[in-house]
Short mmCIF file of C-alpha atoms in Angstrom, two decimals:
data_model
loop_
_atom_site.label_atom_id
_atom_site.label_comp_id
_atom_site.label_asym_id
_atom_site.label_seq_id
_atom_site.Cartn_x
_atom_site.Cartn_y
_atom_site.Cartn_z
CA UNK A 1 101.98 122.85 -197.68
CA UNK A 2 104.65 125.40 -196.79
CA UNK A 3 104.90 126.37 -200.47
CA UNK A 4 101.13 126.95 -200.58
CA UNK A 5 101.34 129.31 -197.62
CA UNK A 6 104.28 131.17 -199.17
CA UNK A 7 102.39 131.47 -202.46
CA UNK A 8 99.49 133.11 -200.62
CA UNK A 9 101.88 135.57 -198.99
CA UNK A 10 103.48 136.32 -202.37
CA UNK A 11 100.00 137.12 -203.72
CA UNK A 12 99.48 139.52 -200.79
CA UNK A 13 96.86 137.23 -199.26
CA UNK A 14 96.75 136.19 -195.62
CA UNK A 15 98.25 132.71 -195.00
CA UNK A 16 95.00 131.99 -193.11
CA UNK A 17 93.35 131.32 -196.46
CA UNK A 18 95.26 128.04 -196.57
CA UNK A 19 92.55 126.69 -194.25
CA UNK A 20 90.24 126.73 -197.26
CA UNK A 21 92.06 123.54 -198.29
CA UNK A 22 91.13 120.26 -196.59
CA UNK A 23 94.79 119.28 -196.28
CA UNK A 24 95.47 121.91 -193.63
CA UNK A 25 92.89 120.37 -191.29
CA UNK A 26 94.00 116.74 -191.52
CA UNK A 27 97.27 117.01 -189.53
CA UNK A 28 95.22 118.01 -186.48
CA UNK A 29 92.85 115.08 -187.04
CA UNK A 30 95.87 112.75 -186.96
CA UNK A 31 96.44 113.80 -183.34
CA UNK A 32 92.91 112.85 -182.30
CA UNK A 33 93.85 110.17 -179.76
CA UNK A 34 96.44 112.41 -178.12
CA UNK A 35 94.04 115.35 -177.86
CA UNK A 36 91.43 113.02 -176.40
CA UNK A 37 93.88 111.73 -173.78
CA UNK A 38 94.80 115.30 -172.76
CA UNK A 39 91.24 116.61 -172.73
CA UNK A 40 89.19 113.96 -170.97
CA UNK A 41 88.31 111.88 -174.01
CA UNK A 42 85.80 114.16 -175.70
CA UNK A 43 86.76 117.57 -177.00
CA UNK A 44 86.13 120.13 -179.71
CA UNK A 45 88.07 122.43 -181.99
CA UNK A 46 87.75 126.05 -181.02
CA UNK A 47 87.44 128.61 -183.82
CA UNK A 48 90.78 130.05 -182.70
CA UNK A 49 93.47 129.24 -185.25
CA UNK A 50 96.26 130.83 -187.26
CA UNK A 51 98.86 130.25 -189.95
CA UNK A 52 102.04 132.31 -190.14
CA UNK A 53 104.69 132.84 -192.78
CA UNK A 54 107.40 134.75 -190.89
CA UNK A 55 109.66 136.29 -193.53
CA UNK A 56 113.31 136.99 -192.61
CA UNK A 57 113.81 139.18 -195.70
CA UNK A 58 111.34 141.62 -194.11
CA UNK A 59 112.72 141.31 -190.58
CA UNK A 60 109.42 139.89 -189.35
CA UNK A 61 108.74 138.29 -185.99
CA UNK A 62 106.21 135.81 -184.64
CA UNK A 63 103.49 136.84 -182.25
CA UNK A 64 104.37 138.94 -179.23
CA UNK A 65 104.80 137.33 -175.77
CA UNK A 66 101.40 136.23 -174.46
CA UNK A 67 99.32 133.53 -172.80
CA UNK A 68 96.57 132.14 -174.99
CA UNK A 69 93.77 132.17 -172.39
CA UNK A 70 95.62 132.24 -169.11
CA UNK A 71 94.68 130.58 -165.84
CA UNK A 72 90.98 130.40 -166.72
CA UNK A 73 91.96 127.54 -169.03
CA UNK A 74 93.13 125.43 -166.06
CA UNK A 75 91.23 123.40 -163.50
CA UNK A 76 92.08 123.92 -159.83
CA UNK A 77 94.44 120.93 -159.96
CA UNK A 78 96.38 122.49 -162.84
CA UNK A 79 95.09 120.16 -165.56
CA UNK A 80 94.01 121.80 -168.83
CA UNK A 81 90.53 122.71 -169.94
CA UNK A 82 92.04 123.65 -173.30
CA UNK A 83 95.30 123.36 -175.20
CA UNK A 84 97.02 124.82 -178.24
CA UNK A 85 98.59 122.57 -180.87
CA UNK A 86 101.30 124.11 -183.05
CA UNK A 87 102.70 122.40 -186.16
CA UNK A 88 105.66 123.75 -188.17
CA UNK A 89 105.40 123.26 -191.93
CA UNK A 90 109.00 124.39 -192.44
CA UNK A 91 112.09 124.22 -190.29
CA UNK A 92 111.73 126.52 -187.27
CA UNK A 93 115.03 127.80 -185.89
CA UNK A 94 116.25 130.71 -183.77
CA UNK A 95 117.15 132.42 -187.06
CA UNK A 96 113.67 132.26 -188.58
CA UNK A 97 111.45 132.71 -185.51
CA UNK A 98 111.09 129.43 -183.67
CA UNK A 99 108.90 129.42 -180.58
CA UNK A 100 110.14 130.47 -177.15
CA UNK A 101 108.42 129.52 -173.91
CA UNK A 102 108.84 129.94 -170.18
CA UNK A 103 108.33 126.58 -168.43
CA UNK A 104 105.64 126.82 -165.77
CA UNK A 105 108.02 125.83 -162.97
CA UNK A 106 110.23 128.84 -163.81
CA UNK A 107 107.39 131.34 -164.23
CA UNK A 108 106.51 133.02 -160.89
CA UNK A 109 103.20 134.43 -162.17
CA UNK A 110 102.01 131.27 -163.96
CA UNK A 111 98.38 130.51 -163.05
CA UNK A 112 98.18 133.44 -160.63
CA UNK A 113 96.22 136.67 -160.52
CA UNK A 114 99.43 138.44 -161.63
CA UNK A 115 99.80 136.36 -164.81
CA UNK A 116 99.86 139.47 -167.02
CA UNK A 117 103.20 140.42 -165.46
CA UNK A 118 106.55 139.05 -166.67
CA UNK A 119 108.66 138.26 -163.60
CA UNK A 120 110.68 135.31 -164.86
CA UNK A 121 114.46 135.34 -165.28
CA UNK A 122 115.77 135.53 -168.83
CA UNK A 123 117.81 132.39 -168.29
CA UNK A 124 114.56 130.47 -167.84
CA UNK A 125 113.50 131.06 -171.44
CA UNK A 126 113.59 127.98 -173.66
CA UNK A 127 113.88 127.97 -177.47
CA UNK A 128 111.87 125.28 -179.27
CA UNK A 129 113.49 124.61 -182.67
CA UNK A 130 111.55 122.14 -184.79
CA UNK A 131 111.44 120.29 -188.09
CA UNK A 132 108.51 120.16 -190.54
CA UNK A 133 105.84 117.82 -189.21
CA UNK A 134 106.87 118.06 -185.56
CA UNK A 135 104.21 119.30 -183.18
CA UNK A 136 104.04 121.06 -179.83
CA UNK A 137 101.06 121.09 -177.48
CA UNK A 138 100.83 123.41 -174.46
CA UNK A 139 98.16 124.37 -171.98
CA UNK A 140 96.86 127.85 -172.51
CA UNK A 141 98.38 129.39 -169.42
CA UNK A 142 101.96 128.95 -170.68
CA UNK A 143 103.83 132.13 -171.59
CA UNK A 144 105.23 131.96 -175.15
CA UNK A 145 106.08 133.94 -178.29
CA UNK A 146 107.80 133.79 -181.67
CA UNK A 147 111.26 135.28 -182.05
CA UNK A 148 112.38 137.93 -184.52
CA UNK A 149 113.98 136.66 -187.70
CA UNK A 150 117.58 137.13 -188.77
CA UNK A 151 118.69 138.09 -192.29
CA UNK A 152 120.90 135.01 -192.12
CA UNK A 153 117.89 132.66 -192.02
CA UNK A 154 117.71 130.24 -194.94
CA UNK A 155 113.90 130.38 -195.31
CA UNK A 156 110.75 131.78 -193.79
CA UNK A 157 109.12 129.99 -190.88
CA UNK A 158 105.74 128.56 -191.82
CA UNK A 159 103.53 127.12 -189.09
CA UNK A 160 99.90 126.54 -188.20
CA UNK A 161 98.05 126.28 -184.91
CA UNK A 162 94.63 125.37 -183.57
CA UNK A 163 93.06 125.47 -180.10
CA UNK A 164 91.17 122.54 -178.56
CA UNK A 165 88.85 122.36 -175.55
CA UNK A 166 87.24 119.68 -173.40
CA UNK A 167 83.60 118.99 -174.20
CA UNK A 168 82.50 118.89 -170.56
CA UNK A 169 83.20 122.54 -169.73
CA UNK A 170 81.48 125.70 -171.05
CA UNK A 171 83.10 126.68 -174.37
CA UNK A 172 85.54 129.58 -174.41
CA UNK A 173 84.19 130.50 -177.84
CA UNK A 174 80.57 130.55 -178.94
CA UNK A 175 80.82 128.05 -181.77
CA UNK A 176 82.92 124.91 -181.17
CA UNK A 177 83.76 122.79 -184.22
CA UNK A 178 83.59 119.03 -184.67
CA UNK A 179 87.24 117.93 -184.27
CA UNK A 180 87.01 115.21 -186.93
CA UNK A 181 85.13 117.00 -189.68
CA UNK A 182 86.28 119.70 -192.10
CA UNK A 183 83.64 122.46 -192.04
CA UNK A 184 81.78 123.25 -195.28
CA UNK A 185 83.58 125.66 -197.61
CA UNK A 186 81.29 128.62 -196.87
CA UNK A 187 81.76 128.11 -193.14
CA UNK A 188 85.53 128.03 -193.57
CA UNK A 189 85.44 131.37 -195.39
CA UNK A 190 83.47 132.92 -192.53
CA UNK A 191 85.70 131.36 -189.86
CA UNK A 192 88.78 132.78 -191.61
CA UNK A 193 87.17 136.22 -191.77
CA UNK A 194 86.41 135.94 -188.07
CA UNK A 195 90.04 135.16 -187.29
CA UNK A 196 91.39 137.96 -189.46
CA UNK A 197 89.14 140.47 -187.74
CA UNK A 198 89.49 139.14 -184.19
CA UNK A 199 93.29 139.00 -184.21
CA UNK A 200 93.92 142.23 -186.09
CA UNK A 201 95.55 143.60 -182.92
CA UNK A 202 98.18 140.83 -183.02
CA UNK A 203 99.23 141.07 -186.64
CA UNK A 204 99.25 143.85 -189.23
CA UNK A 205 96.12 143.68 -191.38
CA UNK A 206 95.38 145.74 -194.47
CA UNK A 207 92.51 148.16 -193.65
CA UNK A 208 90.57 147.11 -196.76
CA UNK A 209 90.85 143.44 -195.81
CA UNK A 210 89.82 144.29 -192.25
CA UNK A 211 86.70 146.00 -193.59
CA UNK A 212 85.88 143.03 -195.81
CA UNK A 213 86.39 140.62 -192.90
CA UNK A 214 84.18 142.62 -190.57
CA UNK A 215 81.02 141.78 -192.54
CA UNK A 216 81.19 137.94 -192.39
CA UNK A 217 82.54 138.30 -188.84
CA UNK A 218 79.37 140.14 -187.84
CA UNK A 219 77.21 137.60 -189.65
CA UNK A 220 79.00 134.67 -188.01
CA UNK A 221 78.70 136.26 -184.57
CA UNK A 222 75.01 136.88 -185.08
CA UNK A 223 74.29 133.46 -186.63
CA UNK A 224 76.72 130.89 -185.21
CA UNK A 225 74.79 128.06 -186.87
CA UNK A 226 76.42 128.88 -190.21
CA UNK A 227 79.72 127.60 -188.79
CA UNK A 228 78.23 124.40 -187.49
CA UNK A 229 77.71 125.61 -183.94
CA UNK A 230 75.87 123.00 -181.96
CA UNK A 231 76.85 120.23 -184.40
CA UNK A 232 79.62 119.20 -182.07
CA UNK A 233 77.26 118.70 -179.16
CA UNK A 234 74.60 117.02 -181.24
CA UNK A 235 76.72 114.83 -183.50
CA UNK A 236 80.12 114.23 -181.96
CA UNK A 237 79.95 114.63 -178.18
CA UNK A 238 78.60 111.10 -177.79
CA UNK A 239 81.27 109.46 -179.95
CA UNK A 240 83.73 107.20 -178.17
CA UNK A 241 86.72 106.17 -180.34
CA UNK A 242 86.55 102.55 -179.19
CA UNK A 243 82.77 102.15 -179.55
CA UNK A 244 81.53 102.31 -183.16
CA UNK A 245 77.93 102.02 -181.93
CA UNK A 246 78.26 105.55 -180.49
CA UNK A 247 79.41 107.20 -183.74
CA UNK A 248 76.10 107.65 -185.49
CA UNK A 249 76.22 108.55 -189.18
CA UNK A 250 79.77 109.18 -190.43
CA UNK A 251 80.51 110.62 -193.87
CA UNK A 252 82.62 108.35 -196.05
CA UNK A 253 85.29 111.04 -196.56
CA UNK A 254 85.39 112.14 -192.92
CA UNK A 255 88.29 111.06 -190.68
CA UNK A 256 87.39 107.78 -188.97
CA UNK A 257 86.18 108.43 -185.37
CA UNK A 258 88.44 105.61 -184.16
CA UNK A 259 91.38 108.02 -184.38
CA UNK A 260 93.40 106.11 -186.99
CA UNK A 261 93.84 109.22 -189.12
CA UNK A 262 92.40 107.42 -192.16
CA UNK A 263 89.23 108.38 -193.96
CA UNK A 264 86.18 106.49 -192.71
CA UNK A 265 85.73 104.71 -196.04
CA UNK A 266 89.32 103.42 -195.79
CA UNK A 267 88.97 102.29 -192.18
CA UNK A 268 85.86 101.19 -190.29
CA UNK A 269 83.66 102.31 -193.18
CA UNK A 270 85.17 99.63 -195.40
CA UNK A 271 83.72 97.05 -193.03
CA UNK A 272 80.23 98.50 -193.02
#
């Protein structure tokens, strides 16, 4: 998977186009039971996602310090309405831009009206080195960023991330996605265009590509149904992993709603 992302970069294409392949969605499906436990049982994918190939030969860095959604993504008791899941596809080290975070207990402006300010001590910063296939999940008020690469790094850092939200709160984005179903190909193209255009302030984007992305972005914004908006509420919200009677119709090649990570035809579908 890391080689696929690097091949896209070598062809001067955004690594985001890797989400055209089914394989880049399945690692998130494998974490279904964990996401459900963190997000009240029923949840959706938000159309907020990214893939990075941070190249040390170009002196690149990960995203700048930020909070994904800030304190609006927390309930009053501090529990999350939404989370970000980050998966490295290569080794992530301090030399090739591993993640850095500020733990909430050491962040004076965490979940406050002053959250845009950085008032933490530098000694509170934590590096998060990782191996391929590890995963990190954080609530969206946590302050984090990717470091700048070193010319001494052995390889680029390749990683992917997706945001997830509880189903029982108003969505942060207009078109939530079924968390156990890969969207149709055309919808994936439009979702990728949306991401390229929406996050152009965070990462350098070729002006011609930005112009191309603006057209499907406008279409998607005007017609959310093309991305499966509403399908989550209608088809998945009632699914309980332990109750097959609540699943409704499940495609044979979809991930099994039980959370096993297997395709339905290889799991509960084989018993049907």
